[in-house]
Tab-separated table of C-alpha atoms in Angstrom:
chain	number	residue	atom	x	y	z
V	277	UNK	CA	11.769	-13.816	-12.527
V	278	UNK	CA	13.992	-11.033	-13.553
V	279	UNK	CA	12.224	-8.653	-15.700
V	280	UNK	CA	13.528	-6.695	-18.168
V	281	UNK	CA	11.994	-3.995	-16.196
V	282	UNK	CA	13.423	-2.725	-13.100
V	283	UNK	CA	9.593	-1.919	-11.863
V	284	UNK	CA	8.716	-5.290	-9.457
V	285	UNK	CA	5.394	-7.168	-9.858
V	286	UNK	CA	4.749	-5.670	-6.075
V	287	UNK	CA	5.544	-1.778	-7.836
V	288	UNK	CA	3.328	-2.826	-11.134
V	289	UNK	CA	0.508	-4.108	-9.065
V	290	UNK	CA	0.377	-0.966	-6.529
V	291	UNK	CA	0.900	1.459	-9.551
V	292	UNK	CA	-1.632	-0.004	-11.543
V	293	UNK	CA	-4.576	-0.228	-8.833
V	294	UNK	CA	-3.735	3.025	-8.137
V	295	UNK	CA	-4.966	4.486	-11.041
V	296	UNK	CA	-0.999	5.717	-12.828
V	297	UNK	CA	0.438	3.613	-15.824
V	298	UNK	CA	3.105	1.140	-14.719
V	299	UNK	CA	5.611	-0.219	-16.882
V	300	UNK	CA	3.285	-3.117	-18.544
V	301	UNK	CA	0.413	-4.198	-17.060
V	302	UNK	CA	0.113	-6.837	-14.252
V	303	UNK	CA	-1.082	-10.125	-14.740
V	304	UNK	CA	-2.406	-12.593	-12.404
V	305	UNK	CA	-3.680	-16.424	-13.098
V	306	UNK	CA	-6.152	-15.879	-10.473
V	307	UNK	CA	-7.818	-19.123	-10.180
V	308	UNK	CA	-5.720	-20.256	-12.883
V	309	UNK	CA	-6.979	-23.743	-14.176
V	310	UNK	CA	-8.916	-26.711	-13.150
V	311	UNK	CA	-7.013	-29.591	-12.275
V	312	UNK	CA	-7.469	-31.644	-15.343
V	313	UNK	CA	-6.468	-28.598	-17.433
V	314	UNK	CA	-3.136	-28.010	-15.340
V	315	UNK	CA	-2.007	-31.579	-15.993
V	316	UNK	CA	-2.796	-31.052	-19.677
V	317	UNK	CA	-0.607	-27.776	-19.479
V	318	UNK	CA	2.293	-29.515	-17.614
V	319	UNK	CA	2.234	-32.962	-20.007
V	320	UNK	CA	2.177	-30.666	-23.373
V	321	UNK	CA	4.253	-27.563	-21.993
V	322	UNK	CA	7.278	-30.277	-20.837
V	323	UNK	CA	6.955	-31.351	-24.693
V	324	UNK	CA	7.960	-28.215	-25.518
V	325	UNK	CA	10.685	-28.043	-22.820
V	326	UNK	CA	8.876	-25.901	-20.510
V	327	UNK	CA	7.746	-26.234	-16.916
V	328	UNK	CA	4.517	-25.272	-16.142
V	329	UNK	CA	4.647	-24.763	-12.374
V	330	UNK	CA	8.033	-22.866	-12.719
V	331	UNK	CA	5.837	-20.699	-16.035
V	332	UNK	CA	2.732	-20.073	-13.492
V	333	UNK	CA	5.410	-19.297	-10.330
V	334	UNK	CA	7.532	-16.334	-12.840
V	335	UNK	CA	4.473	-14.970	-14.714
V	336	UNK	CA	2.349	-14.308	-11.223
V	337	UNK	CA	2.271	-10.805	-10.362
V	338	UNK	CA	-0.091	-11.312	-7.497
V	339	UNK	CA	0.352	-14.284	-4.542
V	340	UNK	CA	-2.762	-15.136	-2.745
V	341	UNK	CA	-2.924	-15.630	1.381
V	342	UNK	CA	-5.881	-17.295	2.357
V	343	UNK	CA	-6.648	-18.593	6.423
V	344	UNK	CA	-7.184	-22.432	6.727
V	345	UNK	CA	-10.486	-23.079	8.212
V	346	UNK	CA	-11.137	-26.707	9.356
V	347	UNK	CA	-13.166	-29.311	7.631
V	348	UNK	CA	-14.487	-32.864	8.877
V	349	UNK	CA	-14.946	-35.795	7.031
V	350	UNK	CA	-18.276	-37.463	7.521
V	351	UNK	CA	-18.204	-40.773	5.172
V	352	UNK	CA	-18.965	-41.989	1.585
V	353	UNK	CA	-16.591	-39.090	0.436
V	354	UNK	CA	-18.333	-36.629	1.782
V	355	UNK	CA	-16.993	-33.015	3.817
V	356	UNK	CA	-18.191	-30.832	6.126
V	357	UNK	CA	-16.723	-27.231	6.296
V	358	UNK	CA	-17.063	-24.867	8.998
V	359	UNK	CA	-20.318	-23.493	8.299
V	360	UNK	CA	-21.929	-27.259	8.241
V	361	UNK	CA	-22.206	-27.653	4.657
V	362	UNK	CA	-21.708	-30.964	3.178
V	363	UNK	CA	-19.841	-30.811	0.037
V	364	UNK	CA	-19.271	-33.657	-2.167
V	365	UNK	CA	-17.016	-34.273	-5.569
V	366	UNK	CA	-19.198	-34.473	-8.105
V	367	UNK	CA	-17.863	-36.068	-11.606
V	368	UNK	CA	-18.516	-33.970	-14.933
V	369	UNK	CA	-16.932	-36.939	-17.230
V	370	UNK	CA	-13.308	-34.903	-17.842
V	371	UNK	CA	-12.922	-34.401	-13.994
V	372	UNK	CA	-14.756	-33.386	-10.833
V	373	UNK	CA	-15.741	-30.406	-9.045
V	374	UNK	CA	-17.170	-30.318	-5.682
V	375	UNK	CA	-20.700	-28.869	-5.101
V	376	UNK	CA	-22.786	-28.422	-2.008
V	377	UNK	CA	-24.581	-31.736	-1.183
V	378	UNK	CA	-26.727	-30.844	2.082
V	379	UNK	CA	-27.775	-27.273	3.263
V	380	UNK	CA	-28.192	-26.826	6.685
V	381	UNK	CA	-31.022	-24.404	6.316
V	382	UNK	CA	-32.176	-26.169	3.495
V	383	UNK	CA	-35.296	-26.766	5.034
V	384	UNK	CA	-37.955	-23.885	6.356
V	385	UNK	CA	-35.598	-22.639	9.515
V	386	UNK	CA	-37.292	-20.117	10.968
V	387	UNK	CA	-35.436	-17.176	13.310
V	388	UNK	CA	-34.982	-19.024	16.506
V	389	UNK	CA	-33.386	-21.916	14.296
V	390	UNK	CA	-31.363	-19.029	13.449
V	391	UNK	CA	-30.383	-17.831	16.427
V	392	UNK	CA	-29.766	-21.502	18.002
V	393	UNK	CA	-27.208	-22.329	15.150
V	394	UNK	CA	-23.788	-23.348	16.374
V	395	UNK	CA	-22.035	-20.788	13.847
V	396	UNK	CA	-18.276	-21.207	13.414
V	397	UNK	CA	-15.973	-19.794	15.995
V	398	UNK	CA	-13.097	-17.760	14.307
V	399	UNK	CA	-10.447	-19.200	16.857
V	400	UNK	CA	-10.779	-22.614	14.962
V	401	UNK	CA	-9.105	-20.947	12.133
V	402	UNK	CA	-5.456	-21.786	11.215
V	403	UNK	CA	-3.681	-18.839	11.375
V	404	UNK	CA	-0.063	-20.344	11.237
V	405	UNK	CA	-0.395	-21.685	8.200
V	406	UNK	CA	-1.858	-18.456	6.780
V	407	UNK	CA	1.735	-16.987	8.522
V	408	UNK	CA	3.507	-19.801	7.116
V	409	UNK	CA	2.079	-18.720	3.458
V	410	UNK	CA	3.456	-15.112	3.849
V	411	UNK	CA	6.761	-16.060	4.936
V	412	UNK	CA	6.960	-18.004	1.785
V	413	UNK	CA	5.824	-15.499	-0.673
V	414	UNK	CA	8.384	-14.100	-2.676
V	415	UNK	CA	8.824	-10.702	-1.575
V	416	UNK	CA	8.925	-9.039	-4.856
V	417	UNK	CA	5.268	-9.814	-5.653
V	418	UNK	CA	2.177	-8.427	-4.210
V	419	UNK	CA	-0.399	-10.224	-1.762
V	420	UNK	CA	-4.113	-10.786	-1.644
V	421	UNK	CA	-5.676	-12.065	1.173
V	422	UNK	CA	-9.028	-13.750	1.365
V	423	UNK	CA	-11.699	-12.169	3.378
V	424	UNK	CA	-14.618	-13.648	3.289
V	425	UNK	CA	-17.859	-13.936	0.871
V	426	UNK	CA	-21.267	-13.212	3.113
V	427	UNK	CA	-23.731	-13.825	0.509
V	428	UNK	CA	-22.493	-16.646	-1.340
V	429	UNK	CA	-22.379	-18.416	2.085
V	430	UNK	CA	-25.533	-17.949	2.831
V	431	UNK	CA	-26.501	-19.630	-0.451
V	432	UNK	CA	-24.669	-22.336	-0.051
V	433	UNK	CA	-26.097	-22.790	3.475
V	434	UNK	CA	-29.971	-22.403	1.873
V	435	UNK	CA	-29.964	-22.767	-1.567
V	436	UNK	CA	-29.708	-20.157	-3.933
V	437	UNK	CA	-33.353	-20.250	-4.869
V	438	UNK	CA	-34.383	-20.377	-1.133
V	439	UNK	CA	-32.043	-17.487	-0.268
V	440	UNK	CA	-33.420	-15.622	-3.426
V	441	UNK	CA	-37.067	-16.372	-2.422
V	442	UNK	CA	-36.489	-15.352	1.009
V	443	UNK	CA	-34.882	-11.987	-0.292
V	444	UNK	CA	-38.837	-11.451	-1.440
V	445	UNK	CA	-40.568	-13.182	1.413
V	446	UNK	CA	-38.557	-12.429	4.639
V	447	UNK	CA	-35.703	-10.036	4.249
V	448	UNK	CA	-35.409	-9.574	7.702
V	449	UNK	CA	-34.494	-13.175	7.968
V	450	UNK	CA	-31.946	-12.576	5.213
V	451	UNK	CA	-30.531	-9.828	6.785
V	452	UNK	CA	-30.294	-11.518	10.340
V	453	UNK	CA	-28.444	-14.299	8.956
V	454	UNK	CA	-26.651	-12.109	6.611
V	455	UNK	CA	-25.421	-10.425	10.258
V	456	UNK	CA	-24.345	-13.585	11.852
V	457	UNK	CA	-21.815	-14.524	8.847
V	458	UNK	CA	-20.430	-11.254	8.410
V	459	UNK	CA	-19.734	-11.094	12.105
V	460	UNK	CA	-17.441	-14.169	11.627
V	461	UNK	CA	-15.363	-12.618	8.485
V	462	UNK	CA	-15.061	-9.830	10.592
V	463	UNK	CA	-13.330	-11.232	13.511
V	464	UNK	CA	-11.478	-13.717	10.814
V	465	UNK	CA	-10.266	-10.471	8.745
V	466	UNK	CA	-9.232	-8.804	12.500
V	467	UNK	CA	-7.357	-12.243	13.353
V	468	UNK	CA	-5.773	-12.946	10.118
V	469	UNK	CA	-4.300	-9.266	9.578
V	470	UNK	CA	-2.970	-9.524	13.349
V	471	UNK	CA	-1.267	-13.015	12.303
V	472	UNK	CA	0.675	-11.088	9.513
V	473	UNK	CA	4.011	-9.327	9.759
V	474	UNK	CA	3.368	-7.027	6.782
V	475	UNK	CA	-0.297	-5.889	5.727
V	476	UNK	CA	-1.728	-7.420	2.569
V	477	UNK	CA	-1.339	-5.084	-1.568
V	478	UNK	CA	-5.251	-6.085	-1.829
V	479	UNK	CA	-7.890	-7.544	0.256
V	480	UNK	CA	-10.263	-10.165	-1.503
V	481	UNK	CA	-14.157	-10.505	-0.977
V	482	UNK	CA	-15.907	-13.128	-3.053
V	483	UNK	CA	-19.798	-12.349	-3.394
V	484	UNK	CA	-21.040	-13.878	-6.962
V	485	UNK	CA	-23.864	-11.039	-7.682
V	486	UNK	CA	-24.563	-11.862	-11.492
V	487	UNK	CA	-26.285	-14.353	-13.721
V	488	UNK	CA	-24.868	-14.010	-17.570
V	489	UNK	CA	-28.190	-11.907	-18.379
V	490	UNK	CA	-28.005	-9.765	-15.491
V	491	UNK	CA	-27.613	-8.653	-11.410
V	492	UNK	CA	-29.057	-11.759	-9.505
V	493	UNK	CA	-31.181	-9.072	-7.051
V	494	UNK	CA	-32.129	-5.763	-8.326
V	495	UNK	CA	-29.870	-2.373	-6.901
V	496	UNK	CA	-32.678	-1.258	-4.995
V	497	UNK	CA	-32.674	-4.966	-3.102
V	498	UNK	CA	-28.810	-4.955	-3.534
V	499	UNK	CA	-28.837	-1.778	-1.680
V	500	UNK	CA	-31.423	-2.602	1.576
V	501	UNK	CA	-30.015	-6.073	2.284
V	502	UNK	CA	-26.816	-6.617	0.913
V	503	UNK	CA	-25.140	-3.629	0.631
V	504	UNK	CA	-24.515	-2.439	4.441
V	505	UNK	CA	-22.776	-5.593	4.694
V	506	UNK	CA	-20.623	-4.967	2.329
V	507	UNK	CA	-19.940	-1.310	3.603
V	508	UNK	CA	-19.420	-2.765	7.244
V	509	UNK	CA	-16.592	-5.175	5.968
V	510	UNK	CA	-14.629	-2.836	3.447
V	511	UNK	CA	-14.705	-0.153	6.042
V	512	UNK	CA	-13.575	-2.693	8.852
V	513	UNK	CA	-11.007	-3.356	6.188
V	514	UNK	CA	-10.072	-0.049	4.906
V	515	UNK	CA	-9.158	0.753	8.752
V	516	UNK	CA	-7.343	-2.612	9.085
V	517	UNK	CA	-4.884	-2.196	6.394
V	518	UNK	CA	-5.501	1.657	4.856
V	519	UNK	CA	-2.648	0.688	2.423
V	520	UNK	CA	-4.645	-2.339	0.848
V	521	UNK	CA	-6.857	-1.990	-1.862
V	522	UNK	CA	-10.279	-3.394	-1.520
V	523	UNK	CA	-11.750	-6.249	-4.463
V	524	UNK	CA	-14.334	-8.564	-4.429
V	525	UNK	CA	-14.904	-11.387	-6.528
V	526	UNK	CA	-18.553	-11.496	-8.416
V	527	UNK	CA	-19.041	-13.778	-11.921
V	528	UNK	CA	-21.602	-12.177	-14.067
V	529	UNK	CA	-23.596	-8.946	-15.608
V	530	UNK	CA	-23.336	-6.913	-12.208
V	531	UNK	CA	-22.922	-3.450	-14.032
V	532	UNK	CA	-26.478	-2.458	-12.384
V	533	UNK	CA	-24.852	-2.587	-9.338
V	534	UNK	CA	-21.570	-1.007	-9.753
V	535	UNK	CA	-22.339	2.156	-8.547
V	536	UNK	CA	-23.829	1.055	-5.611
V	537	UNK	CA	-20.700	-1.486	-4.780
V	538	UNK	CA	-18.645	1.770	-5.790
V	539	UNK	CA	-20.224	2.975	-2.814
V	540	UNK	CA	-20.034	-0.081	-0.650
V	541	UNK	CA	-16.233	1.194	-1.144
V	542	UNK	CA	-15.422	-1.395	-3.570
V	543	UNK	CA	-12.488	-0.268	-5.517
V	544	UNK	CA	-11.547	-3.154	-7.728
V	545	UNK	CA	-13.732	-5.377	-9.318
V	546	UNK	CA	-12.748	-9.115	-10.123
V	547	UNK	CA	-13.515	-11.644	-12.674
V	548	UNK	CA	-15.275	-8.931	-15.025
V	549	UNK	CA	-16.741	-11.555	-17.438
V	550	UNK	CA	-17.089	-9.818	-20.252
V	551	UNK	CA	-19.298	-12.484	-22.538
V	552	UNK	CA	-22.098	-11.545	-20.061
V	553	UNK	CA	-24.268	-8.820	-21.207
V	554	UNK	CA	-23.525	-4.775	-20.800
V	555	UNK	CA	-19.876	-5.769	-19.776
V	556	UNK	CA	-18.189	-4.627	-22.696
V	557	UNK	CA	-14.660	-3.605	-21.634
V	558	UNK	CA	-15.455	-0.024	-23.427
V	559	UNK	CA	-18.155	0.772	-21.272
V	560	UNK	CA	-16.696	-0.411	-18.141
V	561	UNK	CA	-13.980	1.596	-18.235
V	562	UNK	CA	-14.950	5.098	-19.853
V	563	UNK	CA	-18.633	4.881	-16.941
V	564	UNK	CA	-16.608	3.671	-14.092
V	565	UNK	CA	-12.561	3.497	-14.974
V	566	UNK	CA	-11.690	6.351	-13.243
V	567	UNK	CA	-13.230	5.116	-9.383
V	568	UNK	CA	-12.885	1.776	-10.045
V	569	UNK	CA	-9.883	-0.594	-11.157
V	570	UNK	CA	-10.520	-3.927	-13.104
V	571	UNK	CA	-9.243	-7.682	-12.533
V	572	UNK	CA	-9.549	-10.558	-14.812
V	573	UNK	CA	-11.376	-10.230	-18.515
V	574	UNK	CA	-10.234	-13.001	-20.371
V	575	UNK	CA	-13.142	-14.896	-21.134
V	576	UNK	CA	-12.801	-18.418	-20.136
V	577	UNK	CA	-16.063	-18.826	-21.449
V	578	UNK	CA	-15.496	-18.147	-25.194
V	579	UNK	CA	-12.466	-16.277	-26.263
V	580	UNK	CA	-9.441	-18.684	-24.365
V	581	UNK	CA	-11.213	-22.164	-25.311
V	582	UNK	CA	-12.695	-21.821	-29.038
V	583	UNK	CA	-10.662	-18.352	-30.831
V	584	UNK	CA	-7.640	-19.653	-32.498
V	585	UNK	CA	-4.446	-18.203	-31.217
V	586	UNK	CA	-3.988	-15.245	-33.284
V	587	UNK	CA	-7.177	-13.781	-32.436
V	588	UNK	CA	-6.646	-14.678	-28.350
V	589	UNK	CA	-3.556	-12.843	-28.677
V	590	UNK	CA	-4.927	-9.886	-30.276
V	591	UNK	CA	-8.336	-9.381	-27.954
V	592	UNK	CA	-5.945	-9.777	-24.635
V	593	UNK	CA	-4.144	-7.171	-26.244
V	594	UNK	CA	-6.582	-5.002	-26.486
V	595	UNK	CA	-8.324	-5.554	-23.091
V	596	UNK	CA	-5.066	-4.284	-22.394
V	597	UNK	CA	-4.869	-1.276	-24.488
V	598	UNK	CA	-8.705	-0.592	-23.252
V	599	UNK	CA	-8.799	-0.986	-19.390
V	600	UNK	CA	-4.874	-0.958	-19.060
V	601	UNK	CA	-5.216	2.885	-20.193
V	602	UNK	CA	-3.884	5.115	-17.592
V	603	UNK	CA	-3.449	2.302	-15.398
V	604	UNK	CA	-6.554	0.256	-13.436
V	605	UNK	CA	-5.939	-3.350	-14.955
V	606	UNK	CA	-4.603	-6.449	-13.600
V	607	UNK	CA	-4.833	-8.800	-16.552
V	608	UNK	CA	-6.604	-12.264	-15.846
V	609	UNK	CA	-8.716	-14.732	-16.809
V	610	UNK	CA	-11.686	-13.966	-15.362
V	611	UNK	CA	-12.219	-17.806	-13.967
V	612	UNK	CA	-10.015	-21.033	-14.093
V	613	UNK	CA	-9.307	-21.893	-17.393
V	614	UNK	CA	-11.446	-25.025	-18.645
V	615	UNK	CA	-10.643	-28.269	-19.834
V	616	UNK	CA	-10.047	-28.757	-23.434
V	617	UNK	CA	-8.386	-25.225	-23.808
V	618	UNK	CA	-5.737	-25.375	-26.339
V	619	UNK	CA	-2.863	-24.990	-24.472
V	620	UNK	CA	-1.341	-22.415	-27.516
V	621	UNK	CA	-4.369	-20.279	-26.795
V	622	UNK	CA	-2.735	-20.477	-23.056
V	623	UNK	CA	0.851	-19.456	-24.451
V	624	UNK	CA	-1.016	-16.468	-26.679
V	625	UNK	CA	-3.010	-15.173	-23.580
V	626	UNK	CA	0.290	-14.883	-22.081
V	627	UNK	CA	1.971	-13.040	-25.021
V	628	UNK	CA	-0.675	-10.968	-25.565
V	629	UNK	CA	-0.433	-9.550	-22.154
V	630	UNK	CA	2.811	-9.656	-21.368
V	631	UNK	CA	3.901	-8.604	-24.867
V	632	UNK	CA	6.725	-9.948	-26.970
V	633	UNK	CA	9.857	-9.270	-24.606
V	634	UNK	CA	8.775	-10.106	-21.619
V	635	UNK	CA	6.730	-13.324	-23.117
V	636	UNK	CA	10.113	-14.767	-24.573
V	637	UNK	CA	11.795	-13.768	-21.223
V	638	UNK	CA	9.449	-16.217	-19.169
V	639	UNK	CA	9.253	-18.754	-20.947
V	640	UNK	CA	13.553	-18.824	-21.059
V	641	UNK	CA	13.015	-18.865	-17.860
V	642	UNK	CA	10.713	-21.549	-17.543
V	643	UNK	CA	12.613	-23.952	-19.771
V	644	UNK	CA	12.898	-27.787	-17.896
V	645	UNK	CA	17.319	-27.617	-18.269
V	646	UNK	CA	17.023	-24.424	-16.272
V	647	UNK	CA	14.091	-25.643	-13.778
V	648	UNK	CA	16.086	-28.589	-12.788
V	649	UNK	CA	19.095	-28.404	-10.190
């Protein structure tokens, strides 16, 4: 997309997560939309001339790299991932997501199970294709690459009750199993950085910390199991690529533990949903906006699905004029975008962010008689 600025989305991105103004403020579809609501934008965008793969491709400030791991099919549509969790699409009436089906330590494993668990061998890992991702990433735009997400694994390989139980009952459980996944994102990080020509804008951790009412695991327990994990990982990372920024990924009201991620040496912070409580984008950014930068804060939740478009274009507007200030904002939505979204209140996120210029800009750009040949 040729921008009216002469600032890339690479430049924006960079300037912005380091803490100086760029020329607008970034913007990134993130996870962008579910399946069923990508089809609806693509059916109702073409009846308004418009492309919606060729919209996502120019408005994307930030391209995602992410190593292939290997899966296995085991019957009655059924998967089994690397870690030997079976996940299975589950139908929600609209569409289908797919959810964990069987935990391997679902059960009462005990420490030798533990230690006698085949865990995944980073070699498996497809690192050509992760190459082959690069290579086809425009080079104007800035890269994330995914890095790994310790604690959610574990929950998906207990159970997030178990796994919170266990915090209580055997942390030293927690924390050896804790030390055999982040072991393998190490060595993964280490292999997929080697398999790269050029070193990643931002490197992605996904750890889901928050419930909509608050931190899932108090600082204090944050800090004596989770935390040196953390610390290990963006340190490993931060010698890796020094250039790349560090963000991780958590849904929820994880303010509690901000200052304690802060010094994990998290410097971005992703998804910031902010219908949870004490994540008002005010407070956020005048306690921690000059250590930490922010990604996402569209609320997929509320404001994109049931505002009207007026007011969706006015609040991403002012997340914009509130965490954009002095740079430290990659605009987002802080999760895919629902079904039954009105696909206006799509076209006014994007407006809202981009602003008027560059709004009318991409979507010339993005018109069908100048996406086809």
């Amino acid at each position: 997309m040729a921008h009216t600025s002469q600032m890339t989305a690479r430049e924006r991105v960079r300037e912005t997560l380091a803490h100086r103004p760029p020329c607008r403020v970034p913007f990134s579809w993130q996870f962008c939309a579910t399946e069923e609501m990508q089809r609806t934008l693509e059916r109702e965008l073409a009846g308004r001339g418009i492309s919606w793969p060729t919209l996502r491709i120019a408005t994307e400030d930030i391209c995602t790299l992410s190593p292939k791991e290997p899966w296995t099919t085991c019957g009655a549509g059924r998967v089994r991932d690397i870690w030997g969790i079976i996940w299975a699409d589950v139908a929600y009436g609209g569409g289908q997501y797919r959810e964990v089906a069987q935990s391997p330590f679902g059960g009462e494993a005990n420490m030798a199970e533990l230690g006698a668990y085949p865990w995944p061998d980073p070699d498996t890992v497809d690192y050509v294709t992760l190459q082959q991702q690069a290579e086809q990433t425009p080079s104007d735009r800035a890269t994330k690459l995914a890095c790994g997400n310790p604690f959610e694994t574990l929950c998906w390989m207990t159970g997030l009750e178990e796994t919170l139980c266990r915090c209580l009952t055997e942390p030293e459980w927690i924390v050896a199993a804790l030390g055999r996944i982040t072991q393998y994102y190490s060595a993964r990080l280490r292999q997929s950085l080697e398999a790269l020509d050029a070193a990643p804008d931002i490197l992605f951790f996904c750890d889901d910390l928050g419930s909509q009412q608050g931190p899932l695991m108090s600082p204090a327990m944050y800090r004596e199991l989770l935390q040196p994990f953390h610390a290990r990982l963006f340190a490993e990372a931060r010698t890796m690529a020094p250039e790349a920024r560090i963000m991780m990924h958590s849904d929820g009201a994880v303010m509690p533990l901000l200052d304690d991620l802060l010094d994990a040496g998290l410097e971005v912070l992703e998804a910031v949903q902010t219908d949870c409580v004490c994540m008002e984008p005010e407070v956020l950014k005048e306690r921690f906006g000059a250590r930490l930068a922010f990604h996402g804060g569209i609320s997929v939740q509320q404001v994109l699905p049931h505002a009207d478009a007026a007011t969706v274009e006015a609040e991403c507007a002012r997340l914009v004029r509130v965490f954009g200030a002095g740079g430290g904002y990659v605009a987002a939505p802080s999760h895919a975008i629902q079904p039954g979204t009105p696909v206006v209140n799509v076209l006014a996120m994007l407006r809202g962010i981009l602003g008027p210029e560059a709004y009318d800009e991409a979507l010339f750009c993005a018109r069908l008689d100048a996406a086809v040949p």
